[in-house]
Amino acid sequence: MQIIAGIDIGGTKSAVSFARYADGGIEILDKVKRPTKTDDYRSAFEEYIGIIQTQLKTNPDWRLCSIGISCGGPLDAEKGVIMAPPNLPKWDNVDIFTPLQNAFRVPVMLQNDADACALAEWRLGAGKGTKNMVFLTFGTGMGAGMILNGQLYQGSTCMAGEVGHIRLEKDGPYGYGKNGSFEGFCSGGGIANLGRMKAKEALEHGIVPSFCKSMDRLSEVDCKKIGRALEEDDATAREIFDIVAEYLGRGLSILIDILNPDMIVLGSIYARQKEALEPGMQAVIAREALAASGRVCKIVPATLGEMIGDYAAVSVGMKAYDDFYR
């Protein structure tokens, strides 16, 4: 049985998934999770290699045919080098190709997490069957993976898709090194910053938001608390998500005009708060985007859910296999 291994490297946890092609898609056969050894990348990769070796011994009918790795950037996907991502600051210029290729002699591919998730949603999820698709993480941060003309587009230095860096206002909540950036308005961290700003304003006017009862609790405000307050019909939370919807619409309008995609797939926060965000977002797109491009672009939530990290890493392995044997 031909098996693809996918290594999903996070700032706190990592997972090694094992999958096979099945019925035009993939079937996850097993997954092994471990805390990420953030202080010692050599030990971390010895652990990943050990997990794969153990699974191959345990399942003698498995034949490993490729390995995919999904990790936060910055990184050099072509050379297989992780270049000190913010959540892995001690992983500085880490060559991951050599140890894996030496151990298993199979094709190995590395992609940043946004590109890996784009591959997964395009091959297996909401974007299946599209030719031009953009995936936006819309989680802790805001990054994009782009499928253009049926191919993953990464740019000259694998930095394409850093849409969170686009400045939408001269001032505003902070994200990706800028106040007023797309990530500042539309990410978990950005929504938390916006929430603290709006909670402070409300408290100064004698209004007590349910997600922040006093000034000394401002530091505890996060996106999840604001989301719960929205479900309880809190007016300040509603105002915050109306602002997020406005700037989400602005950011998407830029992407629609420049890339003319069939579909934009939005990650975790949109999947949870679609009802709150969609009307305002669509109103802005109708106003800002070119009508012909806006009409053909479907905007949908990601469908792979909590397993998207596993599917993402395996999808990179699928691409490694296809590119090598094609």
Coordinates of C-alpha atoms in Angstrom, one line a residue:
M1 CA 0.0 0.0 0.0
Q2 CA 1.4 3.4 -1.0
I3 CA 1.6 5.8 1.9
I4 CA 2.1 9.6 2.1
A5 CA 3.4 11.0 5.4
G6 CA 2.6 14.6 6.4
I7 CA 4.4 16.5 9.1
D8 CA 2.4 19.5 10.5
I9 CA 4.8 21.6 12.6
G10 CA 3.2 24.1 14.9
G11 CA 4.6 26.4 17.6
T12 CA 3.3 24.2 20.4
K13 CA 2.3 20.9 18.8
S14 CA 3.3 18.8 15.9
A15 CA 1.6 15.9 14.2
V16 CA 2.8 13.2 11.7
S17 CA -0.1 11.9 9.7
F18 CA -0.2 8.8 7.4
A19 CA -2.6 8.7 4.4
R20 CA -3.3 6.8 1.2
Y21 CA -5.1 7.7 -2.0
A22 CA -8.7 6.6 -1.9
D23 CA -11.7 7.3 -4.2
G24 CA -10.2 10.4 -5.8
G25 CA -9.2 11.8 -2.4
I26 CA -7.1 10.7 0.6
E27 CA -7.8 8.6 3.7
I28 CA -6.0 9.4 6.9
L29 CA -4.9 6.1 8.3
D30 CA -3.1 7.2 11.5
K31 CA -1.8 10.2 13.2
V32 CA 0.9 10.7 15.9
K33 CA 1.0 13.9 17.9
R34 CA 3.8 15.3 20.0
P35 CA 4.7 18.7 21.7
T36 CA 7.0 20.6 19.3
K37 CA 10.6 20.6 20.5
T38 CA 11.0 24.3 19.9
D39 CA 14.4 24.6 21.6
D40 CA 16.1 21.8 19.6
Y41 CA 15.2 21.3 16.0
R42 CA 17.6 18.4 15.6
S43 CA 15.9 16.4 18.3
A44 CA 12.5 17.3 16.8
F45 CA 13.4 15.9 13.4
E46 CA 14.9 12.8 15.0
E47 CA 11.5 12.4 16.6
Y48 CA 9.6 12.8 13.3
I49 CA 11.9 10.3 11.6
G50 CA 11.5 7.9 14.5
I51 CA 7.7 8.1 14.3
I52 CA 7.7 7.3 10.5
Q53 CA 10.2 4.5 11.0
T54 CA 8.1 3.0 13.8
Q55 CA 4.9 3.2 11.7
L56 CA 6.5 1.5 8.7
K57 CA 7.8 -1.3 10.9
T58 CA 4.4 -1.7 12.6
N59 CA 2.6 -1.8 9.2
P60 CA 4.8 -3.9 6.9
D61 CA 2.4 -3.6 4.0
W62 CA 2.9 0.2 3.9
R63 CA 5.3 1.6 1.3
L64 CA 6.3 5.2 1.9
C65 CA 6.2 7.2 -1.4
S66 CA 6.6 10.8 -0.3
I67 CA 6.7 13.2 2.7
G68 CA 5.1 16.7 3.0
I69 CA 5.9 19.3 5.6
S70 CA 3.6 22.2 6.6
C71 CA 5.2 24.9 8.8
G72 CA 4.8 28.6 9.4
G73 CA 7.0 30.9 7.4
P74 CA 9.3 32.5 6.6
L75 CA 10.9 29.6 4.7
D76 CA 12.6 28.6 1.4
A77 CA 10.3 26.0 0.0
E78 CA 12.6 25.2 -2.9
K79 CA 15.7 24.5 -0.7
G80 CA 13.7 23.0 2.1
V81 CA 14.9 25.5 4.7
I82 CA 12.9 26.9 7.7
M83 CA 14.1 30.4 8.5
A84 CA 13.2 31.2 12.1
P85 CA 9.4 31.6 12.0
P86 CA 8.0 33.7 14.9
N87 CA 6.6 30.7 16.7
L88 CA 9.9 28.7 16.2
P89 CA 12.5 31.4 16.9
K90 CA 15.3 28.9 17.5
W91 CA 14.8 27.1 14.2
D92 CA 17.1 29.4 12.3
N93 CA 18.0 28.3 8.7
V94 CA 17.0 24.7 9.4
D95 CA 17.6 22.3 6.5
I96 CA 14.8 19.7 6.7
F97 CA 15.3 18.0 3.4
T98 CA 18.6 16.4 4.1
P99 CA 17.7 14.3 7.2
L100 CA 14.4 13.1 5.7
Q101 CA 15.8 12.3 2.3
N102 CA 18.7 10.5 3.9
A103 CA 16.4 8.5 6.1
F104 CA 13.8 7.5 3.5
R105 CA 15.0 8.2 0.0
V106 CA 11.6 9.5 -1.1
P107 CA 10.5 12.9 -2.5
V108 CA 10.1 15.6 0.3
M109 CA 8.4 18.9 0.0
L110 CA 8.0 21.9 2.3
Q111 CA 5.3 24.6 2.2
N112 CA 4.3 27.3 4.5
D113 CA 1.1 26.6 6.3
A114 CA -1.1 29.0 4.2
D115 CA 0.1 27.4 1.0
A116 CA -0.3 23.9 2.4
C117 CA -3.9 24.7 3.6
A118 CA -4.6 26.1 0.1
L119 CA -3.5 22.9 -1.5
A120 CA -5.7 20.9 0.9
E121 CA -8.9 23.0 0.4
W122 CA -8.3 22.9 -3.4
R123 CA -7.6 19.2 -3.6
L124 CA -10.0 17.9 -1.0
G125 CA -12.2 20.7 0.4
A126 CA -14.3 23.7 -0.5
G127 CA -12.2 24.6 -3.6
K128 CA -12.2 21.2 -5.2
G129 CA -12.8 21.7 -9.0
T130 CA -11.8 25.3 -9.1
K131 CA -9.1 26.7 -11.4
N132 CA -8.3 29.9 -9.6
M133 CA -8.7 29.8 -5.8
V134 CA -7.4 31.9 -2.9
F135 CA -7.3 30.5 0.6
L136 CA -7.1 32.9 3.6
T137 CA -6.0 31.6 7.0
F138 CA -8.1 34.2 8.9
G139 CA -7.0 32.6 12.2
T140 CA -4.3 33.8 14.6
G141 CA -2.9 35.8 11.6
M142 CA -4.0 36.6 8.0
G143 CA -2.0 34.9 5.2
A144 CA -3.0 33.6 1.8
G145 CA -2.3 30.6 -0.4
M146 CA -3.1 31.0 -4.0
I147 CA -4.0 28.4 -6.7
L148 CA -3.7 30.2 -10.1
N149 CA -4.4 28.4 -13.4
G150 CA -4.5 25.1 -11.5
Q151 CA -1.0 25.6 -9.9
L152 CA 0.2 26.7 -6.5
Y153 CA 1.6 30.2 -6.9
Q154 CA 4.5 31.2 -4.6
G155 CA 6.2 34.1 -6.2
S156 CA 10.0 34.7 -6.8
T157 CA 11.1 34.1 -3.2
C158 CA 8.2 32.0 -1.9
M159 CA 6.7 35.2 -0.3
A160 CA 3.5 35.5 -2.4
G161 CA 0.3 35.6 -0.4
E162 CA 1.4 37.8 2.5
V163 CA -1.9 39.7 2.2
G164 CA -2.0 40.5 5.9
H165 CA 0.7 43.0 5.3
I166 CA -1.6 45.2 3.1
R167 CA -2.3 48.5 4.8
L168 CA -6.0 49.3 4.7
E169 CA -5.9 52.4 6.9
K170 CA -3.3 54.8 8.0
D171 CA -4.2 53.9 11.6
G172 CA -6.0 51.1 13.3
P173 CA -5.4 47.8 15.2
Y174 CA -1.8 46.4 14.9
G175 CA -1.0 43.3 12.8
Y176 CA 1.9 42.1 10.8
G177 CA 4.2 45.0 11.7
K178 CA 1.6 47.7 10.8
N179 CA -1.2 49.6 12.3
G180 CA -4.3 49.4 10.1
S181 CA -3.1 46.4 8.2
F182 CA -5.4 43.7 6.8
E183 CA -4.2 41.3 9.5
G184 CA -4.7 44.1 12.1
F185 CA -8.4 44.2 11.2
C186 CA -9.0 40.6 10.2
S187 CA -7.2 38.0 12.4
G188 CA -7.5 36.6 15.9
G189 CA -4.8 38.9 17.2
G190 CA -6.1 41.9 15.3
I191 CA -9.7 41.4 16.6
A192 CA -8.4 41.1 20.2
N193 CA -6.5 44.4 19.7
L194 CA -9.6 46.1 18.2
G195 CA -11.6 44.6 21.0
R196 CA -9.4 46.2 23.6
M197 CA -9.6 49.6 21.9
K198 CA -13.4 49.4 21.7
A199 CA -13.8 48.1 25.2
K200 CA -11.7 51.0 26.6
E201 CA -13.9 53.5 24.6
A202 CA -17.1 51.9 25.9
L203 CA -15.9 51.8 29.5
E204 CA -14.9 55.5 29.3
H205 CA -18.5 56.3 28.3
G206 CA -20.0 54.2 31.1
I207 CA -20.9 51.2 28.9
V208 CA -19.7 47.8 30.3
P209 CA -19.1 45.2 27.5
S210 CA -19.9 41.6 28.7
F211 CA -16.4 40.5 27.5
C212 CA -14.5 43.2 29.5
K213 CA -16.1 44.4 32.8
S214 CA -13.4 46.9 33.9
M215 CA -10.3 48.7 32.7
D216 CA -8.0 46.3 34.6
R217 CA -9.4 43.4 32.5
L218 CA -8.4 44.9 29.1
S219 CA -5.4 42.7 28.8
E220 CA -7.6 39.6 29.1
V221 CA -9.7 40.4 26.0
D222 CA -9.3 37.9 23.2
C223 CA -11.1 37.0 20.0
K224 CA -12.9 34.0 21.6
K225 CA -14.4 36.2 24.4
I226 CA -15.6 38.8 21.9
G227 CA -17.1 36.0 19.8
R228 CA -19.0 34.6 22.8
A229 CA -20.2 38.1 23.6
L230 CA -21.5 38.5 20.1
E231 CA -23.5 35.4 20.5
E232 CA -25.0 37.0 23.6
D233 CA -25.9 40.1 21.5
D234 CA -23.4 42.4 23.2
A235 CA -23.5 45.8 21.4
T236 CA -19.8 46.4 21.6
A237 CA -19.0 43.0 20.2
R238 CA -21.5 43.6 17.4
E239 CA -19.7 46.9 16.6
I240 CA -16.4 45.1 16.5
F241 CA -17.5 42.5 14.1
D242 CA -19.2 45.1 11.9
I243 CA -15.8 46.8 11.6
V244 CA -14.1 43.4 10.9
A245 CA -16.7 42.7 8.2
E246 CA -16.1 46.1 6.6
Y247 CA -12.4 45.6 6.3
L248 CA -12.7 42.0 5.3
G249 CA -14.8 43.2 2.4
R250 CA -12.2 45.8 1.5
G251 CA -9.3 43.3 1.6
L252 CA -11.3 40.7 -0.4
S253 CA -12.2 43.4 -3.0
I254 CA -8.5 44.0 -3.7
L255 CA -7.9 40.3 -4.2
I256 CA -10.9 39.9 -6.4
D257 CA -9.9 42.8 -8.6
I258 CA -6.2 41.7 -8.9
L259 CA -6.6 37.9 -9.2
N260 CA -10.1 37.4 -10.6
P261 CA -10.5 34.1 -8.7
D262 CA -13.4 31.6 -9.0
M263 CA -13.4 31.2 -5.2
I264 CA -12.0 32.6 -2.0
V265 CA -12.0 30.2 0.9
L266 CA -11.8 31.7 4.4
G267 CA -10.4 29.9 7.4
S268 CA -11.3 29.4 11.0
I269 CA -12.8 32.7 12.2
Y270 CA -15.0 33.1 9.2
A271 CA -16.2 29.5 9.5
R272 CA -17.3 30.3 13.1
Q273 CA -18.7 33.8 12.5
K274 CA -20.0 33.6 8.9
E275 CA -23.5 34.7 9.9
A276 CA -22.1 37.9 11.5
L277 CA -19.5 38.7 8.9
E278 CA -21.1 37.8 5.5
P279 CA -23.7 40.6 5.1
G280 CA -21.3 43.5 5.8
M281 CA -18.5 41.8 3.8
Q282 CA -20.7 41.2 0.8
A283 CA -22.1 44.8 0.9
V284 CA -18.5 46.2 0.7
I285 CA -17.6 43.8 -2.2
A286 CA -20.6 44.9 -4.1
R287 CA -19.5 48.5 -3.7
E288 CA -15.8 48.1 -4.1
A289 CA -15.0 45.2 -6.4
L290 CA -15.3 45.2 -10.2
A291 CA -18.8 43.8 -10.8
A292 CA -17.8 41.3 -13.4
S293 CA -15.1 39.8 -11.2
G294 CA -17.3 40.0 -8.1
R295 CA -20.1 38.1 -9.7
V296 CA -18.0 35.0 -10.5
C297 CA -16.2 34.8 -7.2
K298 CA -17.8 32.6 -4.6
I299 CA -16.7 33.3 -1.0
V300 CA -17.1 30.3 1.3
P301 CA -15.8 29.0 4.6
A302 CA -13.1 26.3 4.7
T303 CA -14.6 22.8 5.0
L304 CA -11.8 20.7 6.3
G305 CA -12.3 21.9 9.9
E306 CA -10.0 20.9 12.8
M307 CA -8.2 18.4 10.6
I308 CA -7.1 20.9 8.1
G309 CA -3.5 20.8 9.4
D310 CA -3.3 17.1 8.8
Y311 CA -4.8 17.3 5.3
A312 CA -2.5 20.3 4.6
A313 CA 0.7 18.4 5.3
V314 CA -0.5 15.3 3.5
S315 CA -1.5 17.5 0.5
V316 CA 2.1 18.8 0.3
G317 CA 3.2 15.2 0.3
M318 CA 0.7 14.5 -2.6
K319 CA 2.2 17.4 -4.5
A320 CA 5.7 16.1 -3.8
Y321 CA 4.8 12.7 -5.2
D322 CA 3.0 14.1 -8.3
D323 CA 5.8 16.6 -9.1
F324 CA 8.4 13.9 -8.8
Y325 CA 6.7 11.1 -10.8
R326 CA 4.8 13.3 -13.3

